[in-house]
Amino acid sequence: MLGNKKGLLLAGIAAYAYYKYNKMSAAEKEKMVGGLKEKGRKFYDQYVPSEVKNMFEKKGQTAGRTTDETGDFAI
């Protein structure tokens, strides 16, 4: 019974977030996504071990991908 209430609560939160995101302007969406990307890069740089980073770099190079100056993958 309690599990159903948690699921319903999560579904309601997700629906509200979807509604708010759709009501944002393009500039607000870009600002939000840009902030998340920057936080993700910072987290990656601080907490991911260098061995794991090297694995991802090798995998990206073998797949024919390289990163551009922003750190995003360029094909």
JSON list of C-alpha atoms in Angstrom, two decimals:
[
{"chain": "A", "resi": 1, "resn": "MET", "atom": "CA", "xyz": [0.00, 0.00, 0.00]},
{"chain": "A", "resi": 2, "resn": "LEU", "atom": "CA", "xyz": [2.77, 2.42, 0.95]},
{"chain": "A", "resi": 3, "resn": "GLY", "atom": "CA", "xyz": [4.65, 1.59, -2.26]},
{"chain": "A", "resi": 4, "resn": "ASN", "atom": "CA", "xyz": [1.66, 2.69, -4.33]},
{"chain": "A", "resi": 5, "resn": "LYS", "atom": "CA", "xyz": [1.59, 6.06, -2.59]},
{"chain": "A", "resi": 6, "resn": "LYS", "atom": "CA", "xyz": [5.31, 6.60, -3.21]},
{"chain": "A", "resi": 7, "resn": "GLY", "atom": "CA", "xyz": [4.86, 5.73, -6.88]},
{"chain": "A", "resi": 8, "resn": "LEU", "atom": "CA", "xyz": [1.95, 8.10, -7.20]},
{"chain": "A", "resi": 9, "resn": "LEU", "atom": "CA", "xyz": [3.93, 10.86, -5.48]},
{"chain": "A", "resi": 10, "resn": "LEU", "atom": "CA", "xyz": [6.89, 10.35, -7.84]},
{"chain": "A", "resi": 11, "resn": "ALA", "atom": "CA", "xyz": [4.58, 10.37, -10.85]},
{"chain": "A", "resi": 12, "resn": "GLY", "atom": "CA", "xyz": [3.05, 13.64, -9.66]},
{"chain": "A", "resi": 13, "resn": "ILE", "atom": "CA", "xyz": [6.46, 15.24, -9.17]},
{"chain": "A", "resi": 14, "resn": "ALA", "atom": "CA", "xyz": [7.55, 14.08, -12.63]},
{"chain": "A", "resi": 15, "resn": "ALA", "atom": "CA", "xyz": [4.38, 15.47, -14.22]},
{"chain": "A", "resi": 16, "resn": "TYR", "atom": "CA", "xyz": [4.87, 18.82, -12.47]},
{"chain": "A", "resi": 17, "resn": "ALA", "atom": "CA", "xyz": [8.53, 19.00, -13.58]},
{"chain": "A", "resi": 18, "resn": "TYR", "atom": "CA", "xyz": [7.51, 18.21, -17.16]},
{"chain": "A", "resi": 19, "resn": "TYR", "atom": "CA", "xyz": [4.87, 20.94, -17.06]},
{"chain": "A", "resi": 20, "resn": "LYS", "atom": "CA", "xyz": [7.30, 23.53, -15.67]},
{"chain": "A", "resi": 21, "resn": "TYR", "atom": "CA", "xyz": [9.97, 22.60, -18.23]},
{"chain": "A", "resi": 22, "resn": "ASN", "atom": "CA", "xyz": [7.52, 23.01, -21.11]},
{"chain": "A", "resi": 23, "resn": "LYS", "atom": "CA", "xyz": [6.52, 26.46, -19.84]},
{"chain": "A", "resi": 24, "resn": "MET", "atom": "CA", "xyz": [10.16, 27.70, -19.82]},
{"chain": "A", "resi": 25, "resn": "SER", "atom": "CA", "xyz": [11.49, 29.93, -22.55]},
{"chain": "A", "resi": 26, "resn": "ALA", "atom": "CA", "xyz": [14.28, 28.72, -24.83]},
{"chain": "A", "resi": 27, "resn": "ALA", "atom": "CA", "xyz": [16.81, 30.92, -23.01]},
{"chain": "A", "resi": 28, "resn": "GLU", "atom": "CA", "xyz": [15.80, 29.50, -19.62]},
{"chain": "A", "resi": 29, "resn": "LYS", "atom": "CA", "xyz": [16.10, 25.94, -20.92]},
{"chain": "A", "resi": 30, "resn": "GLU", "atom": "CA", "xyz": [19.56, 26.65, -22.36]},
{"chain": "A", "resi": 31, "resn": "LYS", "atom": "CA", "xyz": [20.69, 28.21, -19.08]},
{"chain": "A", "resi": 32, "resn": "MET", "atom": "CA", "xyz": [19.44, 25.22, -17.09]},
{"chain": "A", "resi": 33, "resn": "VAL", "atom": "CA", "xyz": [21.04, 22.64, -19.39]},
{"chain": "A", "resi": 34, "resn": "GLY", "atom": "CA", "xyz": [24.31, 24.60, -19.55]},
{"chain": "A", "resi": 35, "resn": "GLY", "atom": "CA", "xyz": [24.49, 24.71, -15.76]},
{"chain": "A", "resi": 36, "resn": "LEU", "atom": "CA", "xyz": [23.89, 20.96, -15.53]},
{"chain": "A", "resi": 37, "resn": "LYS", "atom": "CA", "xyz": [26.61, 20.26, -18.10]},
{"chain": "A", "resi": 38, "resn": "GLU", "atom": "CA", "xyz": [29.10, 22.39, -16.18]},
{"chain": "A", "resi": 39, "resn": "LYS", "atom": "CA", "xyz": [28.26, 20.69, -12.88]},
{"chain": "A", "resi": 40, "resn": "GLY", "atom": "CA", "xyz": [28.59, 17.28, -14.54]},
{"chain": "A", "resi": 41, "resn": "ARG", "atom": "CA", "xyz": [32.02, 18.13, -15.94]},
{"chain": "A", "resi": 42, "resn": "LYS", "atom": "CA", "xyz": [33.15, 19.43, -12.55]},
{"chain": "A", "resi": 43, "resn": "PHE", "atom": "CA", "xyz": [31.90, 16.26, -10.84]},
{"chain": "A", "resi": 44, "resn": "TYR", "atom": "CA", "xyz": [33.63, 14.11, -13.47]},
{"chain": "A", "resi": 45, "resn": "ASP", "atom": "CA", "xyz": [36.93, 15.95, -13.03]},
{"chain": "A", "resi": 46, "resn": "GLN", "atom": "CA", "xyz": [36.85, 15.74, -9.22]},
{"chain": "A", "resi": 47, "resn": "TYR", "atom": "CA", "xyz": [35.55, 12.26, -8.51]},
{"chain": "A", "resi": 48, "resn": "VAL", "atom": "CA", "xyz": [36.24, 9.96, -11.46]},
{"chain": "A", "resi": 49, "resn": "PRO", "atom": "CA", "xyz": [39.59, 8.16, -11.16]},
{"chain": "A", "resi": 50, "resn": "SER", "atom": "CA", "xyz": [42.14, 8.80, -13.89]},
{"chain": "A", "resi": 51, "resn": "GLU", "atom": "CA", "xyz": [42.15, 5.11, -14.87]},
{"chain": "A", "resi": 52, "resn": "VAL", "atom": "CA", "xyz": [38.47, 5.32, -15.72]},
{"chain": "A", "resi": 53, "resn": "LYS", "atom": "CA", "xyz": [38.97, 8.58, -17.61]},
{"chain": "A", "resi": 54, "resn": "ASN", "atom": "CA", "xyz": [41.73, 6.93, -19.66]},
{"chain": "A", "resi": 55, "resn": "MET", "atom": "CA", "xyz": [39.41, 4.03, -20.49]},
{"chain": "A", "resi": 56, "resn": "PHE", "atom": "CA", "xyz": [36.79, 6.44, -21.84]},
{"chain": "A", "resi": 57, "resn": "GLU", "atom": "CA", "xyz": [39.36, 8.42, -23.83]},
{"chain": "A", "resi": 58, "resn": "LYS", "atom": "CA", "xyz": [40.70, 5.24, -25.46]},
{"chain": "A", "resi": 59, "resn": "LYS", "atom": "CA", "xyz": [37.18, 4.01, -26.22]},
{"chain": "A", "resi": 60, "resn": "GLY", "atom": "CA", "xyz": [36.24, 7.36, -27.81]},
{"chain": "A", "resi": 61, "resn": "GLN", "atom": "CA", "xyz": [39.37, 7.38, -29.96]},
{"chain": "A", "resi": 62, "resn": "THR", "atom": "CA", "xyz": [38.81, 3.85, -31.21]},
{"chain": "A", "resi": 63, "resn": "ALA", "atom": "CA", "xyz": [35.25, 4.70, -32.17]},
{"chain": "A", "resi": 64, "resn": "GLY", "atom": "CA", "xyz": [36.49, 7.56, -34.35]},
{"chain": "A", "resi": 65, "resn": "ARG", "atom": "CA", "xyz": [35.36, 10.29, -31.99]},
{"chain": "A", "resi": 66, "resn": "THR", "atom": "CA", "xyz": [37.35, 13.19, -30.66]},
{"chain": "A", "resi": 67, "resn": "THR", "atom": "CA", "xyz": [36.42, 15.98, -28.30]},
{"chain": "A", "resi": 68, "resn": "ASP", "atom": "CA", "xyz": [36.32, 19.62, -29.32]},
{"chain": "A", "resi": 69, "resn": "GLU", "atom": "CA", "xyz": [37.44, 22.59, -27.23]},
{"chain": "A", "resi": 70, "resn": "THR", "atom": "CA", "xyz": [34.21, 22.58, -25.18]},
{"chain": "A", "resi": 71, "resn": "GLY", "atom": "CA", "xyz": [34.72, 18.97, -24.15]},
{"chain": "A", "resi": 72, "resn": "ASP", "atom": "CA", "xyz": [31.74, 17.75, -26.19]},
{"chain": "A", "resi": 73, "resn": "PHE", "atom": "CA", "xyz": [32.25, 14.94, -28.65]},
{"chain": "A", "resi": 74, "resn": "ALA", "atom": "CA", "xyz": [32.79, 15.99, -32.23]},
{"chain": "A", "resi": 75, "resn": "ILE", "atom": "CA", "xyz": [32.39, 13.52, -35.06]}
]
